[in-house]
GROMACS .gro file of C-alpha atoms in nm:
model
  194
    1UNK     CA    1  -8.123 -25.189  -4.342
    2UNK     CA    2  -8.326 -25.373  -4.052
    3UNK     CA    3  -8.126 -25.656  -4.024
    4UNK     CA    4  -7.834 -25.396  -3.895
    5UNK     CA    5  -8.081 -25.241  -3.649
    6UNK     CA    6  -8.251 -25.613  -3.564
    7UNK     CA    7  -7.872 -25.692  -3.523
    8UNK     CA    8  -7.755 -25.441  -3.324
    9UNK     CA    9  -8.084 -25.422  -3.075
   10UNK     CA   10  -7.975 -25.759  -3.007
   11UNK     CA   11  -7.631 -25.643  -2.901
   12UNK     CA   12  -7.759 -25.402  -2.718
   13UNK     CA   13  -8.040 -25.662  -2.559
   14UNK     CA   14  -7.694 -25.880  -2.470
   15UNK     CA   15  -7.479 -25.608  -2.266
   16UNK     CA   16  -7.801 -25.464  -2.078
   17UNK     CA   17  -7.870 -25.845  -1.977
   18UNK     CA   18  -7.511 -25.857  -1.838
   19UNK     CA   19  -7.516 -25.566  -1.665
   20UNK     CA   20  -7.821 -25.697  -1.499
   21UNK     CA   21  -7.621 -25.985  -1.335
   22UNK     CA   22  -7.375 -25.904  -1.024
   23UNK     CA   23  -7.075 -26.086  -1.104
   24UNK     CA   24  -7.015 -26.376  -0.812
   25UNK     CA   25  -6.701 -26.337  -0.656
   26UNK     CA   26  -6.709 -26.645  -0.497
   27UNK     CA   27  -6.821 -26.865  -0.775
   28UNK     CA   28  -6.510 -26.675  -0.983
   29UNK     CA   29  -6.298 -26.853  -0.736
   30UNK     CA   30  -6.400 -27.162  -0.751
   31UNK     CA   31  -6.389 -27.157  -1.063
   32UNK     CA   32  -6.048 -27.004  -1.072
   33UNK     CA   33  -5.935 -27.344  -0.979
   34UNK     CA   34  -5.893 -27.367  -1.341
   35UNK     CA   35  -5.662 -27.146  -1.389
   36UNK     CA   36  -5.437 -27.181  -1.054
   37UNK     CA   37  -5.206 -27.385  -1.238
   38UNK     CA   38  -5.086 -27.218  -1.447
   39UNK     CA   39  -5.151 -26.822  -1.391
   40UNK     CA   40  -5.099 -26.920  -0.987
   41UNK     CA   41  -5.244 -26.906  -0.664
   42UNK     CA   42  -5.461 -26.602  -0.645
   43UNK     CA   43  -5.353 -26.504  -0.995
   44UNK     CA   44  -4.970 -26.425  -0.904
   45UNK     CA   45  -4.784 -26.678  -1.228
   46UNK     CA   46  -4.443 -26.816  -1.112
   47UNK     CA   47  -4.448 -26.988  -1.420
   48UNK     CA   48  -4.235 -26.849  -1.745
   49UNK     CA   49  -4.410 -26.663  -1.969
   50UNK     CA   50  -4.734 -26.713  -1.809
   51UNK     CA   51  -4.905 -26.380  -1.698
   52UNK     CA   52  -5.024 -26.318  -1.358
   53UNK     CA   53  -5.383 -26.249  -1.331
   54UNK     CA   54  -5.439 -26.017  -0.998
   55UNK     CA   55  -5.556 -25.688  -1.010
   56UNK     CA   56  -5.597 -25.739  -1.376
   57UNK     CA   57  -5.923 -25.497  -1.501
   58UNK     CA   58  -6.227 -25.712  -1.453
   59UNK     CA   59  -6.326 -25.556  -1.824
   60UNK     CA   60  -5.929 -25.626  -1.945
   61UNK     CA   61  -6.008 -26.024  -1.807
   62UNK     CA   62  -6.350 -26.009  -1.965
   63UNK     CA   63  -6.263 -25.893  -2.316
   64UNK     CA   64  -5.944 -26.172  -2.320
   65UNK     CA   65  -6.163 -26.452  -2.228
   66UNK     CA   66  -6.436 -26.334  -2.489
   67UNK     CA   67  -6.129 -26.374  -2.700
   68UNK     CA   68  -6.012 -26.666  -2.679
   69UNK     CA   69  -6.364 -26.817  -2.677
   70UNK     CA   70  -6.416 -26.689  -3.006
   71UNK     CA   71  -6.102 -26.814  -3.155
   72UNK     CA   72  -5.942 -26.430  -3.186
   73UNK     CA   73  -5.708 -26.417  -2.928
   74UNK     CA   74  -5.497 -26.775  -3.004
   75UNK     CA   75  -5.351 -27.010  -2.762
   76UNK     CA   76  -5.326 -27.419  -2.737
   77UNK     CA   77  -5.334 -27.425  -2.373
   78UNK     CA   78  -5.628 -27.159  -2.320
   79UNK     CA   79  -5.863 -27.301  -2.584
   80UNK     CA   80  -5.999 -27.621  -2.416
   81UNK     CA   81  -6.016 -27.409  -2.024
   82UNK     CA   82  -6.227 -27.135  -2.240
   83UNK     CA   83  -6.491 -27.385  -2.440
   84UNK     CA   84  -6.586 -27.472  -2.106
   85UNK     CA   85  -6.672 -27.107  -1.998
   86UNK     CA   86  -6.949 -26.965  -1.960
   87UNK     CA   87  -7.085 -26.598  -1.994
   88UNK     CA   88  -7.167 -26.587  -1.595
   89UNK     CA   89  -6.807 -26.791  -1.558
   90UNK     CA   90  -6.651 -26.531  -1.709
   91UNK     CA   91  -6.825 -26.244  -1.557
   92UNK     CA   92  -6.726 -26.421  -1.184
   93UNK     CA   93  -6.377 -26.461  -1.317
   94UNK     CA   94  -6.327 -26.132  -1.438
   95UNK     CA   95  -6.466 -26.029  -1.117
   96UNK     CA   96  -6.241 -26.269  -0.891
   97UNK     CA   97  -5.920 -26.194  -1.049
   98UNK     CA   98  -5.992 -25.813  -1.071
   99UNK     CA   99  -6.026 -25.885  -0.622
  100UNK     CA  100  -5.689 -25.998  -0.575
  101UNK     CA  101  -5.430 -25.763  -0.470
  102UNK     CA  102  -5.119 -25.677  -0.775
  103UNK     CA  103  -4.808 -25.921  -0.798
  104UNK     CA  104  -4.512 -25.765  -0.633
  105UNK     CA  105  -4.234 -25.720  -0.779
  106UNK     CA  106  -4.031 -26.064  -0.721
  107UNK     CA  107  -3.713 -25.915  -0.661
  108UNK     CA  108  -3.583 -25.605  -0.623
  109UNK     CA  109  -3.477 -25.346  -0.942
  110UNK     CA  110  -3.081 -25.503  -0.978
  111UNK     CA  111  -3.085 -25.309  -1.317
  112UNK     CA  112  -3.174 -24.946  -1.258
  113UNK     CA  113  -3.054 -24.796  -1.541
  114UNK     CA  114  -3.232 -25.031  -1.739
  115UNK     CA  115  -3.570 -24.892  -1.535
  116UNK     CA  116  -3.465 -24.527  -1.614
  117UNK     CA  117  -3.436 -24.654  -1.991
  118UNK     CA  118  -3.794 -24.787  -2.016
  119UNK     CA  119  -3.962 -24.505  -1.789
  120UNK     CA  120  -3.797 -24.295  -2.054
  121UNK     CA  121  -3.961 -24.546  -2.375
  122UNK     CA  122  -4.298 -24.560  -2.142
  123UNK     CA  123  -4.322 -24.151  -2.173
  124UNK     CA  124  -4.228 -24.147  -2.538
  125UNK     CA  125  -4.452 -24.397  -2.593
  126UNK     CA  126  -4.740 -24.244  -2.417
  127UNK     CA  127  -4.766 -24.598  -2.242
  128UNK     CA  128  -4.989 -24.431  -1.954
  129UNK     CA  129  -5.262 -24.256  -2.206
  130UNK     CA  130  -5.382 -24.565  -2.190
  131UNK     CA  131  -5.291 -24.789  -1.932
  132UNK     CA  132  -5.260 -24.518  -1.686
  133UNK     CA  133  -4.960 -24.311  -1.471
  134UNK     CA  134  -4.937 -24.625  -1.269
  135UNK     CA  135  -4.940 -24.844  -1.513
  136UNK     CA  136  -5.246 -24.997  -1.271
  137UNK     CA  137  -5.525 -24.987  -1.651
  138UNK     CA  138  -5.837 -24.956  -1.654
  139UNK     CA  139  -6.177 -25.107  -1.783
  140UNK     CA  140  -6.033 -25.267  -2.081
  141UNK     CA  141  -5.705 -25.200  -2.024
  142UNK     CA  142  -5.460 -25.450  -1.908
  143UNK     CA  143  -5.233 -25.406  -1.593
  144UNK     CA  144  -4.838 -25.410  -1.659
  145UNK     CA  145  -4.705 -25.293  -1.366
  146UNK     CA  146  -4.556 -25.550  -1.183
  147UNK     CA  147  -4.611 -25.756  -1.417
  148UNK     CA  148  -4.424 -26.105  -1.519
  149UNK     CA  149  -4.104 -25.961  -1.723
  150UNK     CA  150  -4.093 -26.249  -1.945
  151UNK     CA  151  -4.445 -26.221  -2.067
  152UNK     CA  152  -4.434 -25.847  -2.102
  153UNK     CA  153  -4.122 -25.905  -2.346
  154UNK     CA  154  -4.357 -26.169  -2.479
  155UNK     CA  155  -4.622 -25.908  -2.557
  156UNK     CA  156  -4.442 -25.698  -2.685
  157UNK     CA  157  -4.270 -25.928  -2.912
  158UNK     CA  158  -4.594 -26.091  -3.024
  159UNK     CA  159  -4.787 -25.689  -3.072
  160UNK     CA  160  -4.490 -25.625  -3.307
  161UNK     CA  161  -4.442 -25.908  -3.487
  162UNK     CA  162  -4.871 -25.869  -3.569
  163UNK     CA  163  -4.867 -26.224  -3.376
  164UNK     CA  164  -5.112 -26.112  -3.154
  165UNK     CA  165  -5.438 -26.013  -3.190
  166UNK     CA  166  -5.801 -25.904  -2.976
  167UNK     CA  167  -5.847 -25.601  -2.827
  168UNK     CA  168  -5.663 -25.318  -2.848
  169UNK     CA  169  -5.414 -25.519  -3.084
  170UNK     CA  170  -5.428 -25.191  -3.333
  171UNK     CA  171  -5.346 -24.959  -3.099
  172UNK     CA  172  -5.033 -25.192  -2.930
  173UNK     CA  173  -4.923 -25.296  -3.290
  174UNK     CA  174  -4.903 -24.954  -3.340
  175UNK     CA  175  -4.649 -24.848  -3.043
  176UNK     CA  176  -4.515 -25.207  -3.041
  177UNK     CA  177  -4.394 -25.209  -3.405
  178UNK     CA  178  -4.092 -24.941  -3.374
  179UNK     CA  179  -3.974 -25.046  -3.087
  180UNK     CA  180  -3.682 -25.135  -3.092
  181UNK     CA  181  -3.485 -25.458  -2.893
  182UNK     CA  182  -3.338 -25.239  -2.650
  183UNK     CA  183  -3.648 -25.021  -2.581
  184UNK     CA  184  -3.898 -25.363  -2.513
  185UNK     CA  185  -3.598 -25.475  -2.245
  186UNK     CA  186  -3.630 -25.185  -2.117
  187UNK     CA  187  -3.979 -25.174  -2.132
  188UNK     CA  188  -4.031 -25.483  -2.022
  189UNK     CA  189  -3.775 -25.445  -1.716
  190UNK     CA  190  -3.923 -25.110  -1.585
  191UNK     CA  191  -4.283 -25.246  -1.587
  192UNK     CA  192  -4.173 -25.546  -1.384
  193UNK     CA  193  -4.036 -25.410  -1.069
  194UNK     CA  194  -4.314 -25.126  -1.042
   0.00000   0.00000   0.00000
């Protein structure tokens, strides 16, 4: 009982300490040079299966970096980078990427019928209940509007197969597991063109 109480107090002190340190967007921008090679200038990825980070919610970036650093989320590419990050770096990167404008669709919607099916799948799976009505995300929930279509396909497949863990994995696995291949394709197309 005392060990549990001590642990809970320790976690509370860390959280309160984190809140006391305001994030430094300029320091985050400087540190983001490590990220630009894959995630693109200003957080807009031009690389297949690599997500754009621009306008991702602050807490989402924080948690994903913590999950990578702790090994709860696996990536051979990310692991050596996150090992170099301290808590202030993570806080600053979250604030920096959240301050950027969101990605815009790279090309016009070339398949409105597929987008309509994606919108129906999103409504049927209640995606907006977590990702918000605009799919811009909030707090620790990812922005999926305007995300790379290839990355959305990969992420949905990873959640469906159980490869991806960390954060809302339980909720996403529950949503993604019953999705058909057609629904995954339609969702990725729809969200990428918002």
